[in-house]
Coordinates of C-alpha atoms and ligand atoms in Angstrom, one line a residue:
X14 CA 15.0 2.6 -18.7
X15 CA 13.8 2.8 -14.8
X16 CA 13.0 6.9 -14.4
X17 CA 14.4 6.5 -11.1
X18 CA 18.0 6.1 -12.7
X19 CA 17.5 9.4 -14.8
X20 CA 15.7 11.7 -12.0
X21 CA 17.8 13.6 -9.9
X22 CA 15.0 14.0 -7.2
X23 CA 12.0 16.4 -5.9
X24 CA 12.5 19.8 -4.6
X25 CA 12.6 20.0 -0.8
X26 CA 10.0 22.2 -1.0
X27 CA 7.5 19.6 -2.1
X28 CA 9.0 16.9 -0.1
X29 CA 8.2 18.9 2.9
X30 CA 4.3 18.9 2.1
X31 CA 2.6 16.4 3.2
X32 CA -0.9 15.2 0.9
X33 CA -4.3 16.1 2.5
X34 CA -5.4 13.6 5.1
X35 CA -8.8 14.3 3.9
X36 CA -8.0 13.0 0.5
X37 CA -7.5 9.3 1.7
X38 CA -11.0 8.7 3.0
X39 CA -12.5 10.7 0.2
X40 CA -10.3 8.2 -2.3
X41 CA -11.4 4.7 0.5
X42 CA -14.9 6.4 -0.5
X43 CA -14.4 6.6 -3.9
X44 CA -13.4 3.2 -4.3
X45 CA -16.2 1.8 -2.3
X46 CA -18.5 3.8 -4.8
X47 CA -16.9 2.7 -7.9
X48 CA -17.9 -1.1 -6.1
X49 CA -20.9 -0.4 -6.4
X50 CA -21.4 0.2 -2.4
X51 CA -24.2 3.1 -1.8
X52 CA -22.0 5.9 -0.2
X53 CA -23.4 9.2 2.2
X54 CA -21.2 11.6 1.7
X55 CA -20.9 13.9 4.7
X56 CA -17.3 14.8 4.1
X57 CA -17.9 17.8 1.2
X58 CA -16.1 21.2 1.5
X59 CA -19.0 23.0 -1.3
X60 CA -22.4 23.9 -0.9
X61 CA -24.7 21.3 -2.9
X62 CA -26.9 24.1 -4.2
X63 CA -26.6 24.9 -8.1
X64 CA -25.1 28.2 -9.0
X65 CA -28.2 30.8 -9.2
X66 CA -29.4 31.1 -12.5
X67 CA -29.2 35.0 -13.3
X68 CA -24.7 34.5 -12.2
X69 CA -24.7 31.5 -15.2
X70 CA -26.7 34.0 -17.8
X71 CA -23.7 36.3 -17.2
X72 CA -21.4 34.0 -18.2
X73 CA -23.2 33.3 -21.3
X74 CA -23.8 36.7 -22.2
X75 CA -20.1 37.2 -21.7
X76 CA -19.0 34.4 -24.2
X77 CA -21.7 35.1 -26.7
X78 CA -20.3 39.0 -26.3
X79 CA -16.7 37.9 -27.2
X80 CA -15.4 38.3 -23.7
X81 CA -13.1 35.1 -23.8
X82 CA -9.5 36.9 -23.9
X83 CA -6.9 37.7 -21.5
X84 CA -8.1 40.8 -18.6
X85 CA -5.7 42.8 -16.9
X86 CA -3.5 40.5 -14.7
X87 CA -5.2 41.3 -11.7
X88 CA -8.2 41.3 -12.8
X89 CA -11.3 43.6 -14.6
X90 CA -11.9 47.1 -13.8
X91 CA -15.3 46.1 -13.4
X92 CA -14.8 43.4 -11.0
X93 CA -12.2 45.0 -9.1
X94 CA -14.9 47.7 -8.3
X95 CA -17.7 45.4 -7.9
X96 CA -15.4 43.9 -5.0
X97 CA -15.1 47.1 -3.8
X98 CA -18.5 48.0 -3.3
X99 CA -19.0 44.7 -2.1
X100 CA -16.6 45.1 0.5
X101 CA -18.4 48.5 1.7
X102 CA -22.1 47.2 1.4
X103 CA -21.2 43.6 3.3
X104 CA -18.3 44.5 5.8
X105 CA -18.0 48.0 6.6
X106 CA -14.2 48.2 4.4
X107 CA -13.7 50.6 2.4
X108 CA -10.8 49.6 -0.6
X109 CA -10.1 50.9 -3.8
X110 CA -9.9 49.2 -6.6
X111 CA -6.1 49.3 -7.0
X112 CA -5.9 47.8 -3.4
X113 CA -8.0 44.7 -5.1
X114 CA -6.8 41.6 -6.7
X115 CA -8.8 39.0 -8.2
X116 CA -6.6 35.7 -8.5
X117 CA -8.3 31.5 -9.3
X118 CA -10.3 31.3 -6.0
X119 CA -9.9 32.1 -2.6
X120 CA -6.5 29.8 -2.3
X121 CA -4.8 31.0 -4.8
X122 CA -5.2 34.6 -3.3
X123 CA -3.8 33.1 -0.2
X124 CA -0.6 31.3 -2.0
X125 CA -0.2 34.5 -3.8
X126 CA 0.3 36.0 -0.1
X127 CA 2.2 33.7 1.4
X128 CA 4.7 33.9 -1.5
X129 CA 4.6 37.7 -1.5
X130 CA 5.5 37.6 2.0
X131 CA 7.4 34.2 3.3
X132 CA 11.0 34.3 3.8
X133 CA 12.8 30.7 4.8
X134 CA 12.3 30.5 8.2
X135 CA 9.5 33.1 8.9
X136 CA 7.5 32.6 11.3
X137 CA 3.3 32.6 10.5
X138 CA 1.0 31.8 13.7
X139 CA -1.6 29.6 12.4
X140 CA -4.8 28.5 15.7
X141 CA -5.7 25.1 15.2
X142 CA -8.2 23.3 14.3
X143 CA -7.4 24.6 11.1
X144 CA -8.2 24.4 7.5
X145 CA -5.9 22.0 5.9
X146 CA -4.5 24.0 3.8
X147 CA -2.7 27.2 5.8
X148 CA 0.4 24.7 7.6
X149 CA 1.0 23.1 4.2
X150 CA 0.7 26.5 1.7
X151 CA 2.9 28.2 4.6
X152 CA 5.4 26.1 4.1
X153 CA 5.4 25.7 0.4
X154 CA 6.1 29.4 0.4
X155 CA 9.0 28.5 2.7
X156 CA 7.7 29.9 5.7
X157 CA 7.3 28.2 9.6
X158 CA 4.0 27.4 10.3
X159 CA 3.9 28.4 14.4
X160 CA 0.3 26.6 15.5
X161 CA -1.8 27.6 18.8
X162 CA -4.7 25.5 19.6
X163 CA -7.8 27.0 20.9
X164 CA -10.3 25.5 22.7
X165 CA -13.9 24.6 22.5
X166 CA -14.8 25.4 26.0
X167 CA -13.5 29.2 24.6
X168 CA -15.7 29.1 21.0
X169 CA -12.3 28.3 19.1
X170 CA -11.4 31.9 20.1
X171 CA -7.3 32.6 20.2
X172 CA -6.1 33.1 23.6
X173 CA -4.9 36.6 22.5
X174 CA -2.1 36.1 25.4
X175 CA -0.6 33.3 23.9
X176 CA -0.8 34.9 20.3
X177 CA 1.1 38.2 22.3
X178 CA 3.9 35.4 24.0
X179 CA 4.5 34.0 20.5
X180 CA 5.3 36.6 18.6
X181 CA 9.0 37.2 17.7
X182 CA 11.1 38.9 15.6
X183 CA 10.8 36.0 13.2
X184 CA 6.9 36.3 13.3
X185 CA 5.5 38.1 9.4
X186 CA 2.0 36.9 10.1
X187 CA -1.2 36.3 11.9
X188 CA -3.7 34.5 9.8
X189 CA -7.0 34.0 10.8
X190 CA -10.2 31.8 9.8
X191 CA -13.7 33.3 10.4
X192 CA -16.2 31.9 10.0
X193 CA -13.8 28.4 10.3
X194 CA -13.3 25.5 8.2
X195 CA -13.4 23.2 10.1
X196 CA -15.1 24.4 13.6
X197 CA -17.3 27.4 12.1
X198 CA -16.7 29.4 14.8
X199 CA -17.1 33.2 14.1
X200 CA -14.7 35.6 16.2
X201 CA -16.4 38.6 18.2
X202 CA -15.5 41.2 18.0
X203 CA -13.5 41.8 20.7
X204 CA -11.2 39.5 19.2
X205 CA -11.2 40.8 16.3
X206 CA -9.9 44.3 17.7
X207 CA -7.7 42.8 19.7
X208 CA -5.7 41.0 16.6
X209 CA -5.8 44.1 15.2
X210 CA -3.7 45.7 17.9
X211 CA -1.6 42.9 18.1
X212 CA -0.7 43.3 14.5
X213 CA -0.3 46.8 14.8
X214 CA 1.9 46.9 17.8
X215 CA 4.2 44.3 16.7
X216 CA 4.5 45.1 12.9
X217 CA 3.1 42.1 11.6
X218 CA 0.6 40.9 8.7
X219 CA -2.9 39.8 9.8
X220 CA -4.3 38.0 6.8
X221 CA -7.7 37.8 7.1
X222 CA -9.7 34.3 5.3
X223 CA -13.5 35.5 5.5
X224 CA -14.3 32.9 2.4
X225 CA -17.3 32.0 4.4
X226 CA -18.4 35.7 5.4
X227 CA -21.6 35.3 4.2
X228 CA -22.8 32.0 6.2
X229 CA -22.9 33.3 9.5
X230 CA -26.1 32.1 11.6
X231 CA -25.9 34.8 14.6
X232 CA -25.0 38.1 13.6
X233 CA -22.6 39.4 11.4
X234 CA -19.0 38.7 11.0
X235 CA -16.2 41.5 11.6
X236 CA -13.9 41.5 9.4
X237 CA -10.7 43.2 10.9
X238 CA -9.9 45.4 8.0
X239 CA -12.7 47.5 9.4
X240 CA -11.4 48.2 12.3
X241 CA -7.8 48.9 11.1
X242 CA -8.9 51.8 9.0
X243 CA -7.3 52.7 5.9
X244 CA -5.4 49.5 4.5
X245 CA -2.2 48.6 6.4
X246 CA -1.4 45.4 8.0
X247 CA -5.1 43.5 7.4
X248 CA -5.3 41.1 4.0
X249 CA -8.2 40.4 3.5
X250 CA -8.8 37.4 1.7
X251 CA -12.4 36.2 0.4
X252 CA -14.2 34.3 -2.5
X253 CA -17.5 33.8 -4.4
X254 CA -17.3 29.7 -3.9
X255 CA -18.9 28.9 -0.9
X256 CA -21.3 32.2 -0.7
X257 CA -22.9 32.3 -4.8
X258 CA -22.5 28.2 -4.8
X259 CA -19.6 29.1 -7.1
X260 CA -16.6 26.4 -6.2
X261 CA -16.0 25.1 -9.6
X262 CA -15.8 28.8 -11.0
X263 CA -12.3 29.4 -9.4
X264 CA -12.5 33.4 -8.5
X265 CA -11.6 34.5 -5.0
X266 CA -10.2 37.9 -4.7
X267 CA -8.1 40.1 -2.2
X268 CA -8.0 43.3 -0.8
X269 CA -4.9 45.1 0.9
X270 CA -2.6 47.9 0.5
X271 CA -2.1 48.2 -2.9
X272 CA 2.1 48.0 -2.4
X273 CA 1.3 44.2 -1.3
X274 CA -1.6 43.9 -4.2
X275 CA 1.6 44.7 -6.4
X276 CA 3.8 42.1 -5.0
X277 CA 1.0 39.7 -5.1
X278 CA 0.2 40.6 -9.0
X279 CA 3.9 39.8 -9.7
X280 CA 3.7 36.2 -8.6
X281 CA 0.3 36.3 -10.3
X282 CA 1.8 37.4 -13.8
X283 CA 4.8 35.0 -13.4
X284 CA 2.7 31.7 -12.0
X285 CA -1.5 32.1 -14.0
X286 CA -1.7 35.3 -14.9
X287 CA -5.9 36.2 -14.9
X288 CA -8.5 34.7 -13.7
X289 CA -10.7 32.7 -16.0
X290 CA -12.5 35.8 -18.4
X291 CA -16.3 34.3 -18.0
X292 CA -15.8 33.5 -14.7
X293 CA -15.2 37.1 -13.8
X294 CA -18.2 38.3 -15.6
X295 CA -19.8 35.8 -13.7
X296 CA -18.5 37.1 -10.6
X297 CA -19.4 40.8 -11.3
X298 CA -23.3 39.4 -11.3
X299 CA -22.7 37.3 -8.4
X300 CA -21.5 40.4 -6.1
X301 CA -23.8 43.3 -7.5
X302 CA -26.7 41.1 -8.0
X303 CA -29.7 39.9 -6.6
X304 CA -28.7 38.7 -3.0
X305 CA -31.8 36.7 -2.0
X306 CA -29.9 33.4 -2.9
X307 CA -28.1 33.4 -0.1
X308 CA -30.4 34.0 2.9
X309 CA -32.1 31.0 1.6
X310 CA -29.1 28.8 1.1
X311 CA -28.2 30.0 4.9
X312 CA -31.6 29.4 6.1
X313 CA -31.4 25.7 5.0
X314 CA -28.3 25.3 6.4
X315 CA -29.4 26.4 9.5
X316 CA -32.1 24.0 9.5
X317 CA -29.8 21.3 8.7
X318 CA -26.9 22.7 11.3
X319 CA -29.9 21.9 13.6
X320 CA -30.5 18.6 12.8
X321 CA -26.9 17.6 13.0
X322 CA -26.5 18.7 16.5
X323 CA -29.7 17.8 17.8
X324 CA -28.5 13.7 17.2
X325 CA -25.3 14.7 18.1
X326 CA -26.1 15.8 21.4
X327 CA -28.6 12.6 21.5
X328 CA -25.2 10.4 21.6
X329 CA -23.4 9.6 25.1
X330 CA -19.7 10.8 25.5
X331 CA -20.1 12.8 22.0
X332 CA -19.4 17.1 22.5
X333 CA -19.9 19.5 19.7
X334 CA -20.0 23.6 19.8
X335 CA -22.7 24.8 18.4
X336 CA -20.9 26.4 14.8
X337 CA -21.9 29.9 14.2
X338 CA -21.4 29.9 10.2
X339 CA -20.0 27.9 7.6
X340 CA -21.7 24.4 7.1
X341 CA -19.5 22.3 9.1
X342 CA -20.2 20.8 13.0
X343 CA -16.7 19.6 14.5
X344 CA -18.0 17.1 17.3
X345 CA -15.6 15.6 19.7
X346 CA -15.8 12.1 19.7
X347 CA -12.6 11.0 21.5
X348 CA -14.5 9.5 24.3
X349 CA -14.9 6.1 21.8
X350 CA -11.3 5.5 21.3
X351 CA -10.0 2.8 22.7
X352 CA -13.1 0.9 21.9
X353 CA -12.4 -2.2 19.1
X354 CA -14.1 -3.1 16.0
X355 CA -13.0 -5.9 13.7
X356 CA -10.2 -6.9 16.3
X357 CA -8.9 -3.3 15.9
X358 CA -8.5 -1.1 18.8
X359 CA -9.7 2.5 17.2
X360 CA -7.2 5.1 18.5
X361 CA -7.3 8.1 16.3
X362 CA -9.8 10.5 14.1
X363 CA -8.9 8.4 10.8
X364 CA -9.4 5.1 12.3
X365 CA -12.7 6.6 13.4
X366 CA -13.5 7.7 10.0
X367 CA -12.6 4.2 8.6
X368 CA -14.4 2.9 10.7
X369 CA -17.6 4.9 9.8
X370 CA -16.6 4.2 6.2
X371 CA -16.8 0.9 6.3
X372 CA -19.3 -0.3 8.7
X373 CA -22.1 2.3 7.8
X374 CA -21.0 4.1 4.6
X375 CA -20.8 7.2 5.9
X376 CA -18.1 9.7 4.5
X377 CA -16.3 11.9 7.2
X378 CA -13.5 14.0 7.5
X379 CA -10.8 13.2 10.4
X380 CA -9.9 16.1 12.7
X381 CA -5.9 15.2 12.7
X382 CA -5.9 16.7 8.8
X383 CA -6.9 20.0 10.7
X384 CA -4.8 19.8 13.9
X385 CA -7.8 18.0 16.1
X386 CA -7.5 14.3 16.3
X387 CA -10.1 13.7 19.0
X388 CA -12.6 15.3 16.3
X389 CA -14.2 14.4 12.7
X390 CA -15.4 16.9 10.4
X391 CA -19.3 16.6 9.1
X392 CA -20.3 19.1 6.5
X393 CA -23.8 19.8 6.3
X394 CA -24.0 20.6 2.7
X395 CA -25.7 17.7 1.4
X396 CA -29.6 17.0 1.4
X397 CA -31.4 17.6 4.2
X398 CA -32.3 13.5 3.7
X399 CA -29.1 12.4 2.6
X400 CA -28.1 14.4 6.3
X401 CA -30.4 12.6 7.9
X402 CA -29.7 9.2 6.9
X403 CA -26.2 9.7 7.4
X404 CA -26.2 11.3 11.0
X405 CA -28.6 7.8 12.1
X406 CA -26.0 5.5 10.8
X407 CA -23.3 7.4 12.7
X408 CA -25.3 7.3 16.0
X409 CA -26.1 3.8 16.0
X410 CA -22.4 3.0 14.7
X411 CA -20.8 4.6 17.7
X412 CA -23.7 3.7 20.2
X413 CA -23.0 -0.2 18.6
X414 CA -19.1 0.6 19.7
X415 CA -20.0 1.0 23.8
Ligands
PLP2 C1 -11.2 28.2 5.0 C2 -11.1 28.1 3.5 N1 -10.5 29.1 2.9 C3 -10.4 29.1 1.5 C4 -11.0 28.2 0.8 C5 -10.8 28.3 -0.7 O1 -11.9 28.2 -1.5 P1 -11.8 28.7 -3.0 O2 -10.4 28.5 -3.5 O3 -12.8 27.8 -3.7 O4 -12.2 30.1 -3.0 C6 -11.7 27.1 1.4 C7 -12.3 26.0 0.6 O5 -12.7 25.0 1.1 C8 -11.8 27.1 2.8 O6 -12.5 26.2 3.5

């Protein structure tokens, strides 16, 4: 029997969401691979660097100990304070442990606070170019993603004006991305503090995603639960993936008042319950441990970040910002639409990234995934010589296109 006869259909909820645009390149590329066809992949969202050592022995230690049972839902004691004095040494926030959860990754603390917070039709202000993610997890919690662009000529800073004008009584939340996926820009201060008002005056969350806090190139970033003060509106959302090289680990954690932590743990007990056992072992070392790893991780990046924009800026009509952490650059490269290849006129960030697929074997990301069509995404987390191959195919493919 057909299962269409039998099935009575999919839940509006998931019908809304739409599958990540990144995913159809990254499945083009995987076809092309499993051809045969040599593929750079430039389009990666994890640092290429191998968890350190000493956070692996930690897991081991914790299995051969016995460790391998259910924790506390919202995670270990020990954990919970190791965040906690992370928090303090790293970002100036001081958190106690009952205002910490530790949920699968740095997502799933993020669904757990959209779900703890969403009502149908609320309202969540969401500044594009953004990661993925945030429209598509707001409205799977049943909330109204409410986007304002930002511009590169401003660093990817929100026009705080436009954030004030959009606020309504429908508005529950501000969410913010520094350092960004995609753009890596990093917020000043200023703007920082100003969120923070804006929150305040208005009543409304500000959740925070500082999963990159560590890869900054110019200074440190703010996080805006330090300026708030004891824990009120700022959720602070962060993760050991991209910092420890840790993205297959799956622990991110949260901090907030611990009234929200509760309502988050709720969803938590009734949806995964605790985070992997090991993994959070793991995660105690990464966070109280030796710290060198990650200056040298961020100095090669840097490096590489260099490299990137350096034959960027080499090719006419192409503009990128110069990203201040994560390991992304976000170059406009609008000024080659309209060009043709293969008796196709290229008009958008996908065909671009098809294009760069195809004809040099180059694995991007496109821009409309994250709210920016006249941009691709190009991580930088790959060898510094798979990097560099990769970034002379894409100059002579779009110098080949003029
Ligand atoms: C902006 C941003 N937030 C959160 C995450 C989630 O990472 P994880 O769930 O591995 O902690 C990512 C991963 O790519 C990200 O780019």
């Amino acid at each position: 029997m057909s299962k269409t006869t039998t099935w009575r259909g999919f839940s509006e909820r998931v019908l809304q969401i739409q599958p990540s645009m990144t995913m159809e390149v990254a499945d083009r590329a995987k076809t092309l691979k499993s051809q045969g066809v040599e593929i750079i992949d430039l389009s990666v969202g994890e640092p290429d660097f191998d968890t350190p050592d000493h956070i692996k022995q930690a897991a081991v230690k914790a299995m051969e100990s016995g460790y391998t049972k259910y924790t506390k839902n919202v995670g270990m004691d020990e954990l919970r304070e190791a965040v906690c004095a992370k928090f303090r040494r790293d970002n100036e926030m001081e958190y106690t442990p009952e205002e910490i959860i530790i949920s699968s990754g740095g997502k799933h603390v993020l669904f757990n606070v959209m779900m703890a917070l969403l009502n149908p039709g609320e309202e969540i202000i969401i500044f594009a170019p953004y990661w993925v993610t945030f429209t598509e997890m707001a409205r799977l919690a049943g909330g109204e993603p409410v986007i304002i662009t930002t511009k590169e000529s401003m660093s990817y800073e929100p026009d705080i004006g436009r954030v004030r004008r959009a606020i309504n009584p429908r508005t529950k939340a501000i969410l913010i991305n520094s350092p960004g996926n995609p753009t890596g820009a990093v917020y000043s201060e200023d703007t920082i503090g100003a969120l923070v008002d804006l929150a305040r005056e208005h009543g409304v969350f500000l959740i925070s995603d500082e999963c990159y806090d560590r890869v900054t190139y110019n200074g440190r970033h703010v996080s805006p639960a330090s300026l708030e003060g004891s824990p009120g509106l700022v959720i602070t959302v962060q993760s050991v993936s991209k910092p420890y090289a840790m993205t297959g680990w799956r622990i991110g954690y949260g901090g907030a008042n611990s009234e929200i932590i509760e309502q988050m743990a709720k969803i938590q007990s009734q949806s995964t319950s605790n985070a992997n056992s090991i993994a959070q072992y793991a995660a105690v070392e990464a966070l109280t441990g030796a710290q060198s790893f990650i200056g040298e991780m961020v100095g090669e990046y840097r490096r590489r970040r260099d490299h990137t924009l350096g034959v960027l800026n080499r090719i006419p009509g192409v503009t990128c910002s110069t990203p201040q952490g994560a390991f992304y650059v976000f170059p406009n490269i609008a000024q080659y639409y309209g060009h043709s290849y293969d008796g196709k006129t290229l008009s958008s960030s996908l065909d671009m990234s098809y294009y760069l697929l195809d004809e040099t074997h180059v694995a991007v990301v496109p821009g409309g995934g994250f709210g920016a069509d006249d941009h691709i995404r190009i991580s930088y987390a790959t060898s510094m010589q798979e990097l560099q191959r990769g970034m002379e195919r894409i100059q002579l493919a779009l110098e080949a296109l003029r």
